[in-house]
Amino acid sequence: MTTTLRILALASLLFALPFQAQANKLLMPGEVIKSHAKEEENCEKCHKKFDKAAQSQLCADCHKDIGKDLKEKRGFHGRLDAAKECKECHTDHKGRDAKVAEFDHAKFDHTKTDYPLKGAHLNEKVKCTDCHKPEKKFREAPAYCNDCHRKDDKHKGGLGTDCAKCHVEKDWKTTAFDHNKTKFKLLGKHEEVKCAKCHIDNKFKDTPMQCNSCHKKDDKHKGKLGPKCESCHTEKSWKEILFDHDKKTKYPLLGKHREVKCDKCHIDNKFKDTPKVCSACHKKDDDKAHKGKFGQKCDTCHVEREWKEITFDHDKATKYPLLGKHKQAKCAACHKGDLYKDKLPTKCNSCHEKDDKHKGNFGPKCESCHVEKDWKEVLFDHDKQTKYPLLGKHRQAKCAACHKGDVYKDKLPSDCVSCHEKDDKHKGQEGKKCESCHDAQTWNKTTFDHNRMSAFPLLGRHLLVECKKCHAAVTFKDARSDCWSCHEKDDVHKRKLATECQICHNTRDWKAWDFDHNKTSFKLDGPHKKIGGKCYACHKKPMDKKVLLSTACGICHDRDDVHNGNFGDRCERCHEGNDWKQIKMGVVTTRKK
């Protein structure tokens, strides 16, 4: 039974297969291209039922080289949009001879391939078929220069097949080889040299790298300094010296020495045992200046920049610091003999005895008064070093104005009149102590305090008055203190109100008077108030003490006395001051006997 079933199943399968192939052929839209013909009856190779999107992957599975490009994102297909399907460009079922991979060669963008066209490759003379042979695929075109340009290789393969290391697509003559990546960098003048100058017959291997291999004829040293020219010279120019004299020798080149040519010191290009002492080269310069008196150690004072520039620090290296004018003095002005044998004196008068205007009266210590900046600038402190401090105008006075003949030892009198007797306008009347009233600032200004030092304090307008206004006779002791003595011409009362002006007036102003009649024994009330400042209404005659002190009514009102003096001159006993007709109530009177 089992065997029978197996035979029936096999027979069914054999019958079904031809029928399926026949069915696929009936449904096919057209014949496929020759290369796909063997798979024509096997639709599943290119199509997946009910999934059109899977077709591109099936293509890549068969065309493995294209599939690899797609996966690695390289080549023409690898650079296309991943969403683009194969059938958009390659449509099959159009017959056995259909061109499913055809494209416009003229419009093809070669930059989308692994070999973008540059330089001469873009020239119109270069055709696609020069690189892409008809019997081969486009992807099989050669990618190395030597594959196409072997006949152009002048190096005969001696430098290998990678021409791109040196040459560019623009032109064979234009090279991009970076010589600096070799063991011999091209610097300076070497950059301008053609390759063939060093690489004879286009031989590039084992080219000598030592300078004298090419420049032996240029060696002015005749080989005496060896073959390592680069120790001193640069590729820029033979004249440009790279040799670091400072680091590689015990004699660093400083200042002017940097500008000196080598053969100035190295005679006949001899570089060993060159003398280092200054005088060896500069003896004639020393003879002009010091004549050998300052020894051979020129560098103690001079620098390499210039002979005239002195670096010797006299302040630190000696016990005699140079200050003021001494800094400007030339060395030879003081050092006239041998620098090391003759010891110079340090006292001022050793050099400046002829400048001493005091003729030695003050001794040799000029620095007590003078400074190095200038003889005229005096350092002497008269205030601290003498008993006579200089104040006011005395500070402006020249020394010789007091110290005649520049003599300072003799003790000068310190009283004012000794020098200013001719300036004394008082002619000696006030004594010799001018400082009692005057200060050293000016004669016109006085320090005399009139309020404390006299019996007549200065108030009001008196503060503005010059001394001579009151002290007309230039005498101060006998000056009067009463107002009338000075102000007689100002007395508008003509002495009617006596000479004691201060009773009514003050020192501020004549017109402003502050006499208060109510503070006297005769108060102004009633009709008397109307009199006000009309003093002459009562005081008609020149006053004396009797009139001034009298308060009796009858003195002024005798003509108003209707009693004809019968009741005496004390009218105020009965009458009110406001009105004569008013009689004081309760007054008991008696007739005058």
XYZ file of C-alpha atoms in Angstrom:
593
model
C 0.000 0.000 0.000
C 2.752 2.412 0.928
C 4.660 1.714 -2.210
C 1.623 2.419 -4.298
C 1.113 5.835 -2.702
C 4.702 6.815 -3.351
C 4.440 5.934 -7.036
C 1.277 7.999 -7.409
C 2.873 11.047 -5.752
C 5.930 10.863 -7.979
C 3.799 10.604 -11.086
C 1.764 13.670 -9.993
C 4.949 15.704 -9.490
C 6.353 14.797 -12.853
C 3.137 15.787 -14.484
C 2.870 19.136 -12.523
C 6.364 20.512 -13.349
C 5.980 20.822 -17.085
C 2.574 22.220 -16.562
C 3.989 24.979 -14.159
C 6.701 25.958 -16.621
C 4.173 26.116 -19.371
C 1.953 28.308 -17.216
C 4.867 30.763 -16.407
C 5.680 31.099 -20.088
C 2.081 31.892 -20.911
C 2.000 34.682 -18.250
C 5.425 36.247 -19.223
C 5.084 39.754 -20.913
C 7.946 39.025 -23.322
C 11.220 37.278 -23.814
C 14.118 38.171 -21.539
C 17.601 39.148 -22.776
C 20.072 36.489 -23.866
C 21.989 36.496 -20.572
C 18.753 35.822 -18.629
C 17.349 33.235 -21.086
C 18.403 30.234 -19.035
C 16.325 31.552 -16.134
C 13.359 32.528 -18.247
C 11.084 29.671 -17.056
C 12.180 30.201 -13.421
C 10.309 33.421 -12.488
C 11.112 33.080 -8.775
C 14.721 33.932 -9.562
C 13.771 37.562 -10.310
C 10.238 37.907 -8.869
C 8.781 37.316 -5.451
C 5.079 36.714 -5.253
C 3.063 39.611 -3.885
C 6.299 41.687 -3.067
C 7.512 43.971 -5.850
C 10.003 45.765 -3.568
C 12.026 42.580 -3.186
C 12.982 42.515 -6.898
C 16.068 44.830 -6.544
C 17.543 42.628 -3.829
C 17.050 39.548 -6.042
C 19.005 41.379 -8.781
C 21.860 42.090 -6.343
C 21.901 38.453 -5.248
C 22.647 37.372 -8.828
C 24.861 40.275 -9.838
C 27.183 39.906 -6.887
C 29.718 42.539 -8.007
C 26.918 45.152 -8.195
C 25.549 43.921 -4.885
C 28.961 44.426 -3.298
C 29.137 48.016 -4.631
C 25.686 48.756 -3.209
C 26.669 47.377 0.153
C 29.991 49.265 0.313
C 28.598 52.478 -1.221
C 31.255 52.517 -3.884
C 31.306 52.501 -7.671
C 28.612 54.012 -9.843
C 25.736 51.897 -8.398
C 26.904 52.356 -4.831
C 26.589 56.133 -5.156
C 22.987 56.043 -6.439
C 19.948 56.715 -4.275
C 19.287 53.545 -2.267
C 15.537 53.886 -2.852
C 15.978 53.678 -6.608
C 14.988 50.244 -8.052
C 17.012 48.393 -10.671
C 14.095 48.164 -13.087
C 14.003 51.972 -13.451
C 17.108 51.752 -15.638
C 17.266 48.051 -16.546
C 13.880 46.849 -17.931
C 13.756 43.236 -19.158
C 11.190 41.125 -21.138
C 11.743 43.245 -24.282
C 13.293 40.544 -26.349
C 16.509 38.599 -26.641
C 18.453 41.463 -28.247
C 17.177 44.282 -25.977
C 19.867 46.697 -24.593
C 18.920 46.868 -20.900
C 22.226 48.589 -19.796
C 22.365 51.309 -22.452
C 23.020 55.025 -21.447
C 24.118 58.328 -23.000
C 27.909 58.237 -22.851
C 28.258 61.982 -23.531
C 26.139 62.948 -20.536
C 27.494 60.380 -18.119
C 28.819 61.936 -14.863
C 32.171 60.231 -14.261
C 32.473 61.880 -10.794
C 29.918 59.325 -9.566
C 32.421 56.558 -10.171
C 35.543 55.532 -8.300
C 37.657 57.272 -10.954
C 36.654 60.943 -11.426
C 38.150 62.495 -14.560
C 40.622 65.359 -13.920
C 43.121 67.421 -15.859
C 44.032 66.056 -19.308
C 41.534 63.200 -18.901
C 38.761 65.779 -19.440
C 40.192 66.740 -22.817
C 37.905 66.121 -25.803
C 40.626 64.067 -27.478
C 40.279 61.419 -24.792
C 37.391 59.095 -25.708
C 35.594 56.577 -23.538
C 36.813 53.707 -25.710
C 40.437 54.669 -24.963
C 39.987 53.234 -21.496
C 36.781 51.151 -21.795
C 37.394 48.353 -24.294
C 34.299 46.920 -26.083
C 34.851 43.362 -24.928
C 35.033 44.357 -21.238
C 32.658 45.773 -18.664
C 32.950 49.473 -17.720
C 33.924 48.543 -14.181
C 36.868 46.542 -15.555
C 38.599 49.633 -17.028
C 42.214 50.079 -15.712
C 42.586 52.499 -12.775
C 46.402 52.783 -12.585
C 48.446 55.279 -14.646
C 50.947 52.672 -15.778
C 48.191 50.531 -17.337
C 47.652 53.209 -20.007
C 50.859 55.259 -19.883
C 53.577 52.652 -19.710
C 55.002 53.889 -22.974
C 55.223 57.429 -21.526
C 57.296 56.336 -18.498
C 60.708 57.947 -18.946
C 61.890 56.256 -15.785
C 61.557 52.839 -17.473
C 59.817 51.473 -14.412
C 62.684 52.484 -12.158
C 60.358 54.423 -9.814
C 57.560 51.877 -9.816
C 54.103 52.031 -11.369
C 52.444 54.592 -9.055
C 52.934 57.657 -11.297
C 50.428 59.664 -9.194
C 53.001 60.020 -6.442
C 54.845 62.599 -8.556
C 52.671 63.542 -11.495
C 49.216 65.124 -11.789
C 46.513 64.641 -14.454
C 47.086 68.122 -15.883
C 50.423 67.457 -17.526
C 53.358 65.035 -17.265
C 55.685 67.975 -16.745
C 53.691 69.248 -13.786
C 54.790 67.225 -10.778
C 53.202 66.987 -7.386
C 55.935 64.951 -5.795
C 56.653 66.141 -2.255
C 60.405 65.902 -1.988
C 60.172 67.020 1.646
C 58.734 63.613 2.527
C 62.006 62.033 1.478
C 65.206 62.026 3.490
C 66.395 65.083 1.561
C 64.071 68.087 1.872
C 64.279 70.710 -0.840
C 64.929 74.102 0.788
C 66.058 77.489 -0.479
C 67.818 77.382 -3.837
C 67.236 73.623 -4.132
C 63.549 74.331 -4.782
C 64.490 76.066 -8.045
C 66.769 73.300 -9.336
C 65.437 70.936 -11.999
C 65.266 67.254 -11.114
C 67.754 66.262 -13.820
C 70.470 68.452 -12.224
C 70.769 66.035 -9.345
C 69.117 62.916 -10.773
C 71.366 62.268 -13.765
C 69.750 60.139 -16.511
C 66.561 60.110 -14.436
C 68.158 57.925 -11.800
C 66.527 58.634 -8.483
C 67.900 55.940 -6.255
C 71.137 56.330 -4.322
C 71.421 60.044 -5.140
C 74.218 61.521 -2.924
C 73.009 63.860 -0.187
C 76.283 65.470 1.002
C 76.774 69.089 -0.118
C 80.268 68.645 -1.522
C 79.021 65.871 -3.820
C 77.495 68.632 -5.987
C 79.217 71.761 -4.649
C 82.824 70.723 -4.329
C 83.841 73.405 -6.795
C 82.061 76.040 -4.647
C 84.017 75.150 -1.482
C 86.193 78.192 -0.760
C 87.676 76.427 2.252
C 89.347 73.833 -0.002
C 87.999 71.025 2.164
C 89.684 72.322 5.339
C 86.383 72.498 7.226
C 85.179 69.067 6.089
C 82.232 68.043 3.914
C 79.444 69.212 6.258
C 78.749 72.552 4.605
C 75.289 72.660 6.256
C 76.983 73.303 9.620
C 77.529 76.903 8.549
C 75.651 77.513 5.308
C 72.000 77.422 4.333
C 70.295 76.401 1.095
C 69.137 79.976 0.557
C 72.581 81.340 -0.305
C 76.251 80.536 0.268
C 76.648 84.004 1.747
C 73.997 83.379 4.372
C 75.683 81.717 7.306
C 73.710 79.398 9.555
C 76.607 78.603 11.837
C 75.659 79.504 15.413
C 78.824 81.107 16.687
C 77.188 81.673 20.090
C 76.344 78.026 20.818
C 79.072 76.189 18.977
C 82.045 78.243 20.111
C 83.281 79.819 23.296
C 83.084 83.251 21.701
C 79.479 84.445 21.185
C 79.068 87.138 18.523
C 77.397 90.247 19.954
C 76.679 93.738 18.659
C 78.918 94.867 15.811
C 80.630 91.463 15.703
C 77.485 90.042 14.082
C 77.998 92.350 11.085
C 81.664 91.461 10.600
C 82.572 89.028 7.815
C 84.192 85.776 8.863
C 87.487 86.471 7.070
C 87.954 89.699 9.055
C 88.851 87.619 12.103
C 89.587 84.266 10.477
C 92.421 85.281 8.158
C 92.950 82.941 5.199
C 89.902 80.959 6.361
C 91.735 79.725 9.433
C 89.226 79.052 12.165
C 91.331 77.425 14.860
C 93.253 79.327 17.553
C 91.628 82.668 16.681
C 92.555 85.195 19.436
C 89.688 86.298 21.733
C 91.293 89.297 23.453
C 89.885 92.639 22.221
C 93.263 94.268 21.752
C 94.305 91.531 19.323
C 91.996 93.075 16.690
C 91.394 96.553 18.106
C 94.859 97.649 19.217
C 94.866 100.598 16.818
C 91.538 101.745 18.288
C 92.966 101.592 21.806
C 96.036 103.565 20.779
C 93.821 106.438 19.638
C 91.943 106.645 22.930
C 93.735 105.212 25.982
C 97.178 104.494 24.511
C 97.287 101.235 26.460
C 96.892 102.961 29.851
C 93.618 101.178 30.637
C 94.905 97.644 30.053
C 93.639 94.991 27.626
C 90.268 94.199 29.209
C 88.257 96.491 26.951
C 85.058 94.560 27.770
C 85.215 95.896 31.348
C 83.930 99.244 30.083
C 82.904 98.823 26.444
C 80.270 96.722 24.661
C 80.223 95.195 21.195
C 77.538 97.584 19.921
C 79.781 100.639 19.865
C 83.020 101.895 21.417
C 81.318 105.052 22.644
C 78.753 103.079 24.652
C 80.140 102.462 28.127
C 78.630 99.804 30.397
C 81.087 100.175 33.247
C 79.018 100.864 36.379
C 81.133 103.345 38.283
C 78.582 103.358 41.115
C 78.765 99.613 41.815
C 82.320 98.829 40.751
C 84.013 101.679 42.660
C 83.668 103.535 45.935
C 82.966 106.770 44.074
C 79.430 106.835 42.547
C 79.025 109.236 39.619
C 76.233 111.727 40.233
C 74.972 114.814 38.400
C 77.537 116.428 36.096
C 80.050 113.672 36.870
C 77.969 111.276 34.745
C 78.586 113.491 31.701
C 82.309 113.773 32.240
C 84.598 111.736 30.000
C 86.788 109.125 31.651
C 89.987 110.838 30.540
C 88.880 114.088 32.196
C 89.640 112.492 35.588
C 91.745 109.447 34.709
C 94.706 111.161 33.103
C 97.341 108.661 34.138
C 97.480 104.858 34.319
C 94.073 103.479 35.257
C 95.385 100.759 37.534
C 98.518 102.363 38.968
C 97.448 105.943 39.721
C 94.911 106.144 42.531
C 92.642 109.154 42.097
C 91.771 111.403 45.063
C 88.022 111.706 45.735
C 87.913 115.160 47.347
C 86.160 117.891 45.349
C 88.969 120.436 45.464
C 91.340 117.892 43.898
C 89.702 118.674 40.546
C 87.739 121.831 41.299
C 90.160 123.989 43.234
C 90.031 126.608 40.478
C 86.226 126.683 40.772
C 86.305 127.446 44.518
C 85.004 131.011 44.830
C 85.480 130.880 48.593
C 89.266 130.728 48.211
C 89.492 127.781 50.598
C 87.695 129.597 53.443
C 85.221 126.723 53.818
C 87.708 123.896 53.534
C 87.708 121.030 50.992
C 84.224 119.604 51.764
C 82.336 121.312 48.948
C 79.613 118.625 49.165
C 78.453 120.179 52.456
C 76.737 122.924 50.445
C 76.928 121.997 46.764
C 75.622 119.070 44.688
C 77.049 117.385 41.579
C 74.224 118.671 39.386
C 75.392 122.301 39.361
C 77.603 124.601 41.428
C 74.767 127.112 41.568
C 72.426 124.588 43.173
C 73.105 124.752 46.885
C 72.255 121.866 49.181
C 73.168 123.742 52.410
C 70.170 123.918 54.780
C 70.425 127.366 56.363
C 67.451 126.619 58.636
C 68.883 123.477 60.212
C 72.617 124.156 60.016
C 72.615 127.706 61.376
C 70.867 129.662 64.102
C 69.342 131.957 61.512
C 66.518 130.260 59.515
C 65.805 131.867 56.154
C 62.191 132.998 55.944
C 60.176 134.956 53.385
C 62.268 137.193 51.140
C 65.454 135.934 52.755
C 65.033 132.649 50.841
C 65.244 134.542 47.553
C 68.342 136.478 48.510
C 71.634 135.325 47.058
C 74.296 134.185 49.494
C 76.609 137.016 48.458
C 73.971 139.619 49.341
C 74.667 138.947 53.034
C 77.980 137.147 52.889
C 80.045 139.792 51.133
C 82.998 138.481 49.186
C 81.757 134.879 49.589
C 83.143 134.889 53.119
C 81.051 132.707 55.453
C 83.214 132.062 58.462
C 82.904 135.512 60.047
C 79.800 135.637 62.230
C 77.200 137.912 60.711
C 74.932 140.048 62.922
C 71.367 138.721 62.908
C 69.463 141.917 63.809
C 67.464 143.516 60.996
C 69.030 146.979 61.037
C 72.470 145.530 60.301
C 71.364 144.993 56.692
C 68.184 147.093 56.492
C 69.133 150.337 58.219
C 68.556 152.216 54.970
C 65.068 150.704 54.757
C 64.071 151.967 58.243
C 61.447 154.644 57.585
C 61.151 155.306 61.297
C 64.701 156.641 61.443
C 65.419 154.551 64.519
C 62.503 155.976 66.543
C 61.029 152.503 67.134
C 64.297 150.816 68.069
C 66.130 147.979 66.305
C 63.592 145.193 66.742
C 61.929 145.495 63.352
C 60.542 141.972 63.759
C 58.166 143.311 66.442
C 56.013 144.769 63.669
C 57.381 143.394 60.385
C 57.995 139.867 59.049
C 60.475 138.577 56.493
C 57.851 138.421 53.753
C 57.527 142.153 53.026
C 58.081 145.553 54.690
C 54.617 146.767 53.768
C 52.881 144.089 55.794
C 53.122 144.420 59.573
C 52.575 141.856 62.289
C 52.045 144.526 65.006
C 48.801 143.818 66.878
C 47.390 147.284 67.660
C 44.650 145.813 69.843
C 46.945 143.897 72.168
C 50.084 145.959 71.999
C 48.662 149.471 72.381
C 46.075 151.387 74.423
C 44.131 152.223 71.262
C 42.489 149.115 69.727
C 41.727 149.444 66.010
C 38.041 148.952 65.271
C 35.780 149.515 62.256
C 37.247 151.863 59.652
C 40.472 152.205 61.628
C 41.423 148.687 60.475
C 41.635 149.966 56.884
C 43.718 153.024 57.607
C 47.444 153.057 56.856
C 49.768 153.690 59.768
C 51.057 156.966 58.342
C 47.537 158.421 58.300
C 47.550 158.651 62.066
C 51.258 158.576 62.676
C 51.874 161.477 60.274
C 55.143 162.565 61.817
C 56.473 159.007 61.502
C 56.440 158.716 65.239
C 54.390 156.135 67.034
C 54.981 156.885 70.685
C 53.340 160.343 70.853
C 50.265 159.623 68.747
C 46.990 161.122 70.204
C 44.077 158.819 70.967
C 41.099 161.258 70.984
C 38.917 161.379 67.886
C 39.006 165.116 67.418
C 42.825 165.149 67.023
C 42.526 163.361 63.667
C 38.941 164.157 62.716
C 38.736 167.900 63.424
C 37.935 168.563 59.769
C 35.174 165.926 59.904
C 33.439 167.572 62.927
C 30.255 169.019 61.443
C 29.240 170.193 64.949
C 32.175 172.640 65.109
C 32.833 171.514 68.674
C 29.274 172.391 69.771
C 28.894 168.851 71.085
C 32.352 168.729 72.706
C 35.310 166.631 71.382
C 34.286 163.213 72.736
C 32.911 162.033 69.339
C 32.740 158.427 70.559
C 29.811 159.317 72.793
C 27.506 159.443 69.786
C 29.480 157.984 66.870
C 31.185 154.600 66.279
C 34.227 153.642 64.229
C 32.174 151.969 61.478
C 30.636 155.125 59.967
C 30.207 158.807 60.938
C 26.618 158.773 59.799
C 25.758 155.763 61.895
C 25.563 156.888 65.493
C 24.403 154.791 68.417
C 24.055 157.375 71.237
C 21.077 156.423 73.444
C 19.777 159.512 75.271
C 17.568 157.342 77.457
C 20.672 155.855 79.046
C 21.575 159.317 80.390
C 20.017 161.103 83.357
C 17.722 162.908 80.911
C 15.428 160.559 79.083
C 13.706 161.804 75.970
C 9.948 161.307 76.411
C 6.843 163.153 75.429
C 7.447 166.018 72.981
C 11.194 165.439 73.464
C 10.835 162.273 71.387
C 9.922 164.367 68.385
C 13.263 166.118 68.559
C 14.953 162.829 67.514
C 18.451 163.485 66.188
C 18.100 167.285 66.148
C 20.673 167.784 68.848
C 20.956 171.488 68.181
C 17.373 172.056 69.342
C 18.707 171.795 72.873
C 22.427 172.056 72.447
C 22.657 175.476 70.789
C 25.970 176.582 72.211
C 29.302 174.895 72.540
C 28.771 172.474 75.369
C 30.762 172.327 78.492
C 30.391 169.856 81.300
C 27.867 172.030 83.145
C 25.536 172.195 80.172
C 26.116 168.581 79.282
C 25.205 167.319 82.740
C 22.282 169.710 83.509
C 18.735 168.281 83.295
C 16.741 171.318 84.567
C 13.840 172.337 82.288
C 14.534 176.007 82.774
C 17.842 175.704 80.963
C 15.955 175.326 77.650
C 12.376 176.490 78.533
C 12.911 179.726 80.512
C 10.906 181.680 77.926
C 8.021 179.220 78.296
C 7.844 179.852 82.109
C 4.572 181.720 82.672
C 5.487 181.896 86.339
C 8.502 184.067 85.537
C 10.727 181.890 87.640
C 8.562 182.146 90.720
C 8.464 178.331 90.976
C 12.130 177.728 90.238
C 13.576 175.796 87.229
C 12.233 172.334 88.153
C 9.142 172.535 85.946
C 8.740 168.716 85.906
C 7.415 168.812 89.474
C 4.085 170.143 88.325
C 3.971 169.696 84.541
C 3.829 166.527 82.452
C 6.449 166.107 79.799
C 3.734 165.497 77.185
C 2.018 168.865 77.571
C 2.706 172.076 79.577
C -0.961 172.526 80.233
C -1.201 169.171 81.945
C -0.727 169.573 85.703
C 0.237 166.595 87.782
C -2.646 165.717 90.055
C -2.128 165.942 93.788
C 0.756 168.326 93.558
C 1.000 170.631 96.545
C 2.974 173.675 95.719
C 4.273 176.582 97.692
C 5.219 179.910 96.315
C 8.825 180.656 96.013
C 9.925 183.084 98.530
